[in-house]
Amino acid sequence: MSFDLVLFGGTGDLAWRKLMPALFQAFRHGTLPEGGRIIGIARDDLSDAQYRDLIRSRFDGVDLAKRPSPEEFERFAGLLHFLRLDLSRPEDYGRLAQMLRERHADVVVMYLATAPDLFSQVVQQLAAAGLNGANTRLVLEKPLGHDLASNRAINETVRSVLSERQIFRIDHYLGKPAVQNLFAMRFGNALFEPVWRREHISHIQITIAEDLGVEKRGAFYDKTGALRDMVQNHALQLLCALAMEPPINAHADAIRDEKLKVLRSLKPWTAEALDQHVVRGQYAAGNVNGQPVKGYREEPGVDPESRTETFVALRTEIASWRWAGVPFYIRTGKRLGSREAHIVVNFRETPHAIFSAPPGSTNRLIIHLQPRDGLELHLLAQGSQENRRNGQVLAPVHLDLDFDKRFGSERVGAYERLLLDVIAGRLNLFVRSDEQEAAWRWVEPVLERWRGEERGPRPYNAGTMGPSAASAMIARDGFCWSEEC
């Protein structure tokens, strides 16, 4: 199958950090279909050779195992081409159309790795140039809009020129091997289904923590914030994977129908819930991994008086028979004490304890997403003689399954998997427009409350796990974050 992958923003940060390395790995693994062509699009004045040199330099600092040999890159570079294009000039799209019609590829992928406010303009220009045929597939990066109205406007524009089956709204978390294992764990094994419900689970925590700050993205991030950047998409997609009912099959719409039901079942926000169950923070100067770092307001591109949140913690519930009364806690932030993403499923205590055990040592399942990928199942077992002398018959033990060690080089990165799925036309791991709208509808009351508040985000020192109010929020329910218990 021949394909053309047209990468708008071909010299940008996303292409540089994620997309080109993923495409190269697919090429190296032999999974990238033959007869392909990758066309970088940007305003830079580059020849094909200069663009290939630019991409070659991307690999200078990567691990040796992922670095191509000169011969290997030369073969990959044969796929790379460049076209200078001004997104505001219709005649430039005509040049792109001519370039694509030279060989009539079976599939044409338009990947918009640009600012979201350019999506509608680019899509309309593509249609005007006749580049919205049945073989076209459009990839839209997040954030898709900055609120419900802008999200709807973009989706309406895109749907006016392309069918839903041609639109791939990408959330790279859905491509992570650990998230794929979450689906496999739930729907490929009979072990967990009987206990995956309110009668056995006390609460669930979702943590996406970053130790980095905003880096060179200060101007972008200051208009976005953690709620839009992480909660509205990544965190809610993880919540859907945890809480959805088993789909009737593995087809894309069957899976996305069940995720949509979860989003529509999230309890709506009340004034009291917004006061008690949402915490926003902003990092101040501190120490991360032994190095002093500046505060958010001192970062390049950030307003010195900024009220943008770099941390969010919230509590929600799902109004369904399976999950009624089970709190879900979501926490994400920048410049935290560690870089890790994990889910902790906390099970209820036994209804009648006949053994003594250390306080707080209940059963729990930890699903690690990054930097490691695996499962930990925490149980109680017969303790040592010392435990028995202290009156504790049971002691905590855990089973640890490390998927990286188990599968090693067989693992496929998130963007590699998703790019191959786009070329193949598989929609299972992409987000449908009604999912996005339901997520925006749920977070909008939080954004509106923050706009009306006089007090800005709560400060927290870089290198900590966020403001103390986040710990107080979960403590009101009698629980604690996993690292604090």
mmCIF file of C-alpha atoms in Angstrom, residues 96-299:
data_model
loop_
_atom_site.group_PDB
_atom_site.id
_atom_site.type_symbol
_atom_site.label_atom_id
_atom_site.label_comp_id
_atom_site.label_asym_id
_atom_site.label_seq_id
_atom_site.Cartn_x
_atom_site.Cartn_y
_atom_site.Cartn_z
ATOM 1 C CA LEU A 96 0.926 20.647 -2.618
ATOM 2 C CA ALA A 97 -1.968 19.207 -4.628
ATOM 3 C CA GLN A 98 0.232 19.009 -7.707
ATOM 4 C CA MET A 99 2.967 17.262 -5.753
ATOM 5 C CA LEU A 100 0.525 14.678 -4.394
ATOM 6 C CA ARG A 101 -1.118 14.011 -7.744
ATOM 7 C CA GLU A 102 2.224 13.112 -9.281
ATOM 8 C CA ARG A 103 1.908 9.548 -7.984
ATOM 9 C CA HIS A 104 -1.670 9.049 -6.676
ATOM 10 C CA ALA A 105 -0.851 7.280 -3.404
ATOM 11 C CA ASP A 106 -3.421 4.844 -2.026
ATOM 12 C CA VAL A 107 -3.604 6.818 1.248
ATOM 13 C CA VAL A 108 -2.855 10.475 1.932
ATOM 14 C CA VAL A 109 -2.430 11.409 5.608
ATOM 15 C CA MET A 110 -2.618 15.095 6.520
ATOM 16 C CA TYR A 111 -1.092 15.460 9.997
ATOM 17 C CA LEU A 112 -1.774 18.901 11.530
ATOM 18 C CA ALA A 113 1.037 19.373 14.051
ATOM 19 C CA THR A 114 0.275 23.097 14.172
ATOM 20 C CA ALA A 115 -1.388 25.480 16.601
ATOM 21 C CA PRO A 116 -5.065 24.449 17.053
ATOM 22 C CA ASP A 117 -6.323 27.884 15.986
ATOM 23 C CA LEU A 118 -4.993 27.093 12.483
ATOM 24 C CA PHE A 119 -6.902 23.824 12.080
ATOM 25 C CA SER A 120 -10.046 25.267 10.516
ATOM 26 C CA GLN A 121 -8.084 27.451 8.084
ATOM 27 C CA VAL A 122 -5.882 24.568 6.920
ATOM 28 C CA VAL A 123 -8.801 22.167 6.495
ATOM 29 C CA GLN A 124 -10.780 24.674 4.433
ATOM 30 C CA GLN A 125 -7.780 25.347 2.207
ATOM 31 C CA LEU A 126 -7.188 21.621 1.719
ATOM 32 C CA ALA A 127 -10.799 21.202 0.604
ATOM 33 C CA ALA A 128 -10.554 24.189 -1.742
ATOM 34 C CA ALA A 129 -7.502 22.561 -3.359
ATOM 35 C CA GLY A 130 -9.402 19.287 -3.786
ATOM 36 C CA LEU A 131 -7.306 17.489 -1.164
ATOM 37 C CA ASN A 132 -10.239 16.022 0.762
ATOM 38 C CA GLY A 133 -10.861 12.953 -1.380
ATOM 39 C CA ALA A 134 -11.938 9.536 -0.130
ATOM 40 C CA ASN A 135 -8.295 8.452 0.332
ATOM 41 C CA THR A 136 -7.487 11.410 2.654
ATOM 42 C CA ARG A 137 -7.079 10.927 6.398
ATOM 43 C CA LEU A 138 -6.728 13.921 8.713
ATOM 44 C CA VAL A 139 -4.888 13.785 12.063
ATOM 45 C CA LEU A 140 -5.703 16.493 14.606
ATOM 46 C CA GLU A 141 -3.435 17.031 17.601
ATOM 47 C CA LYS A 142 -4.704 18.163 20.990
ATOM 48 C CA PRO A 143 -5.790 20.491 22.426
ATOM 49 C CA LEU A 144 -8.678 20.640 19.967
ATOM 50 C CA GLY A 145 -9.944 24.088 20.920
ATOM 51 C CA HIS A 146 -9.780 25.903 24.245
ATOM 52 C CA ASP A 147 -13.410 25.378 25.311
ATOM 53 C CA LEU A 148 -16.596 23.633 24.192
ATOM 54 C CA ALA A 149 -17.573 26.328 21.668
ATOM 55 C CA SER A 150 -14.184 26.382 19.916
ATOM 56 C CA ASN A 151 -14.036 22.584 19.922
ATOM 57 C CA ARG A 152 -17.449 22.407 18.257
ATOM 58 C CA ALA A 153 -16.457 25.038 15.707
ATOM 59 C CA ILE A 154 -13.348 23.079 14.669
ATOM 60 C CA ASN A 155 -15.239 19.786 14.491
ATOM 61 C CA GLU A 156 -18.034 21.320 12.436
ATOM 62 C CA THR A 157 -15.549 22.758 9.957
ATOM 63 C CA VAL A 158 -13.694 19.453 9.647
ATOM 64 C CA ARG A 159 -16.892 17.418 9.283
ATOM 65 C CA SER A 160 -18.100 19.762 6.545
ATOM 66 C CA VAL A 161 -15.303 18.566 4.242
ATOM 67 C CA LEU A 162 -14.464 15.071 5.563
ATOM 68 C CA SER A 163 -16.448 12.132 6.931
ATOM 69 C CA GLU A 164 -15.999 11.033 10.538
ATOM 70 C CA ARG A 165 -14.175 7.883 9.427
ATOM 71 C CA GLN A 166 -11.492 10.110 7.823
ATOM 72 C CA ILE A 167 -10.820 12.115 11.022
ATOM 73 C CA PHE A 168 -8.236 10.871 13.532
ATOM 74 C CA ARG A 169 -8.254 12.949 16.749
ATOM 75 C CA ILE A 170 -5.070 11.794 18.401
ATOM 76 C CA ASP A 171 -4.441 11.345 22.127
ATOM 77 C CA HIS A 172 -1.035 9.722 22.417
ATOM 78 C CA TYR A 173 -1.836 8.291 25.853
ATOM 79 C CA LEU A 174 -4.207 5.845 24.154
ATOM 80 C CA GLY A 175 -1.255 4.526 22.162
ATOM 81 C CA LYS A 176 0.932 3.832 25.193
ATOM 82 C CA PRO A 177 1.635 0.109 25.696
ATOM 83 C CA ALA A 178 0.553 0.410 29.346
ATOM 84 C CA VAL A 179 -2.863 1.759 28.358
ATOM 85 C CA GLN A 180 -3.224 -1.043 25.828
ATOM 86 C CA ASN A 181 -2.468 -3.455 28.636
ATOM 87 C CA LEU A 182 -5.157 -1.783 30.730
ATOM 88 C CA PHE A 183 -7.729 -2.738 28.088
ATOM 89 C CA ALA A 184 -6.190 -6.217 27.812
ATOM 90 C CA MET A 185 -6.180 -6.679 31.585
ATOM 91 C CA ARG A 186 -9.850 -5.731 31.896
ATOM 92 C CA PHE A 187 -11.346 -7.341 28.819
ATOM 93 C CA GLY A 188 -8.934 -10.196 28.080
ATOM 94 C CA ASN A 189 -8.942 -11.807 31.533
ATOM 95 C CA ALA A 190 -11.796 -13.171 33.636
ATOM 96 C CA LEU A 191 -9.905 -12.551 36.885
ATOM 97 C CA PHE A 192 -10.687 -8.857 37.389
ATOM 98 C CA GLU A 193 -14.229 -8.421 36.062
ATOM 99 C CA PRO A 194 -16.082 -9.831 39.135
ATOM 100 C CA VAL A 195 -14.326 -7.379 41.499
ATOM 101 C CA TRP A 196 -14.239 -4.386 39.125
ATOM 102 C CA ARG A 197 -17.163 -2.588 40.770
ATOM 103 C CA ARG A 198 -18.348 -0.549 43.732
ATOM 104 C CA GLU A 199 -18.858 -3.557 46.017
ATOM 105 C CA HIS A 200 -15.116 -4.285 46.028
ATOM 106 C CA ILE A 201 -13.310 -1.031 45.129
ATOM 107 C CA SER A 202 -13.133 1.844 47.633
ATOM 108 C CA HIS A 203 -11.531 4.488 45.408
ATOM 109 C CA ILE A 204 -9.259 4.988 42.380
ATOM 110 C CA GLN A 205 -6.385 7.446 41.921
ATOM 111 C CA ILE A 206 -5.001 8.650 38.588
ATOM 112 C CA THR A 207 -1.665 10.506 38.771
ATOM 113 C CA ILE A 208 0.214 12.077 35.852
ATOM 114 C CA ALA A 209 3.243 13.820 37.344
ATOM 115 C CA GLU A 210 6.002 15.646 35.490
ATOM 116 C CA ASP A 211 9.248 16.904 36.983
ATOM 117 C CA LEU A 212 9.865 19.217 34.024
ATOM 118 C CA GLY A 213 8.544 22.768 33.814
ATOM 119 C CA VAL A 214 7.122 24.395 30.706
ATOM 120 C CA GLU A 215 10.544 24.366 28.999
ATOM 121 C CA LYS A 216 10.282 26.387 25.742
ATOM 122 C CA ARG A 217 6.485 26.211 25.644
ATOM 123 C CA GLY A 218 5.802 29.028 28.110
ATOM 124 C CA ALA A 219 3.805 31.222 25.725
ATOM 125 C CA PHE A 220 1.638 28.274 24.631
ATOM 126 C CA TYR A 221 1.202 26.826 28.113
ATOM 127 C CA ASP A 222 0.251 30.154 29.667
ATOM 128 C CA LYS A 223 -2.836 30.210 27.426
ATOM 129 C CA THR A 224 -3.634 26.567 28.139
ATOM 130 C CA GLY A 225 -2.942 25.354 31.672
ATOM 131 C CA ALA A 226 -3.003 21.895 33.214
ATOM 132 C CA LEU A 227 -6.773 21.386 33.041
ATOM 133 C CA ARG A 228 -6.898 21.834 29.267
ATOM 134 C CA ASP A 229 -3.479 20.318 28.601
ATOM 135 C CA MET A 230 -3.843 17.106 30.628
ATOM 136 C CA VAL A 231 -7.190 16.589 32.367
ATOM 137 C CA GLN A 232 -9.666 17.258 29.543
ATOM 138 C CA ASN A 233 -7.949 14.698 27.333
ATOM 139 C CA HIS A 234 -5.328 12.333 28.796
ATOM 140 C CA ALA A 235 -6.691 11.921 32.328
ATOM 141 C CA LEU A 236 -10.318 11.571 31.264
ATOM 142 C CA GLN A 237 -9.374 9.016 28.613
ATOM 143 C CA LEU A 238 -7.629 6.971 31.326
ATOM 144 C CA LEU A 239 -10.705 7.284 33.505
ATOM 145 C CA CYS A 240 -12.852 6.010 30.636
ATOM 146 C CA ALA A 241 -10.580 3.008 30.121
ATOM 147 C CA LEU A 242 -10.889 2.176 33.823
ATOM 148 C CA ALA A 243 -14.632 2.698 34.178
ATOM 149 C CA MET A 244 -16.192 1.733 30.831
ATOM 150 C CA GLU A 245 -18.403 -1.313 30.424
ATOM 151 C CA PRO A 246 -17.100 -4.172 28.263
ATOM 152 C CA PRO A 247 -17.772 -3.286 24.600
ATOM 153 C CA ILE A 248 -19.712 -5.778 22.482
ATOM 154 C CA ASN A 249 -16.635 -6.214 20.253
ATOM 155 C CA ALA A 250 -13.251 -4.607 19.539
ATOM 156 C CA HIS A 251 -14.510 -2.355 16.751
ATOM 157 C CA ALA A 252 -13.792 1.364 17.041
ATOM 158 C CA ASP A 253 -17.340 2.607 17.557
ATOM 159 C CA ALA A 254 -18.194 -0.124 20.072
ATOM 160 C CA ILE A 255 -15.251 0.991 22.222
ATOM 161 C CA ARG A 256 -15.956 4.696 21.780
ATOM 162 C CA ASP A 257 -19.660 4.256 22.562
ATOM 163 C CA GLU A 258 -18.762 2.835 25.986
ATOM 164 C CA LYS A 259 -16.243 5.610 26.699
ATOM 165 C CA LEU A 260 -18.875 8.195 25.824
ATOM 166 C CA LYS A 261 -21.277 6.647 28.356
ATOM 167 C CA VAL A 262 -18.669 7.147 31.090
ATOM 168 C CA LEU A 263 -18.132 10.805 30.192
ATOM 169 C CA ARG A 264 -21.864 11.429 30.172
ATOM 170 C CA SER A 265 -22.179 9.700 33.562
ATOM 171 C CA LEU A 266 -19.658 11.930 35.351
ATOM 172 C CA LYS A 267 -21.439 13.766 38.133
ATOM 173 C CA PRO A 268 -22.116 17.381 37.115
ATOM 174 C CA TRP A 269 -20.355 20.077 39.096
ATOM 175 C CA THR A 270 -22.158 21.952 41.853
ATOM 176 C CA ALA A 271 -20.936 25.105 43.595
ATOM 177 C CA GLU A 272 -20.112 23.060 46.699
ATOM 178 C CA ALA A 273 -18.226 20.411 44.713
ATOM 179 C CA LEU A 274 -16.179 23.069 42.922
ATOM 180 C CA ASP A 275 -15.192 24.512 46.301
ATOM 181 C CA GLN A 276 -14.396 21.201 47.987
ATOM 182 C CA HIS A 277 -13.257 18.885 45.219
ATOM 183 C CA VAL A 278 -11.040 20.946 42.901
ATOM 184 C CA VAL A 279 -7.552 22.253 43.700
ATOM 185 C CA ARG A 280 -5.422 24.289 41.326
ATOM 186 C CA GLY A 281 -1.797 25.189 41.898
ATOM 187 C CA GLN A 282 1.164 26.935 40.306
ATOM 188 C CA TYR A 283 4.777 26.030 40.934
ATOM 189 C CA ALA A 284 7.126 28.419 42.672
ATOM 190 C CA ALA A 285 10.912 28.188 42.775
ATOM 191 C CA GLY A 286 12.260 25.035 44.345
ATOM 192 C CA ASN A 287 14.586 22.095 43.945
ATOM 193 C CA VAL A 288 13.980 19.253 41.476
ATOM 194 C CA ASN A 289 16.288 16.220 41.309
ATOM 195 C CA GLY A 290 18.912 18.106 43.288
ATOM 196 C CA GLN A 291 18.872 21.160 41.033
ATOM 197 C CA PRO A 292 17.410 24.596 41.849
ATOM 198 C CA VAL A 293 14.703 25.688 39.396
ATOM 199 C CA LYS A 294 12.817 28.925 38.862
ATOM 200 C CA GLY A 295 9.124 29.473 39.471
ATOM 201 C CA TYR A 296 6.494 29.338 36.738
ATOM 202 C CA ARG A 297 6.078 33.132 36.538
ATOM 203 C CA GLU A 298 9.815 33.471 35.881
ATOM 204 C CA GLU A 299 9.749 31.121 32.878
#
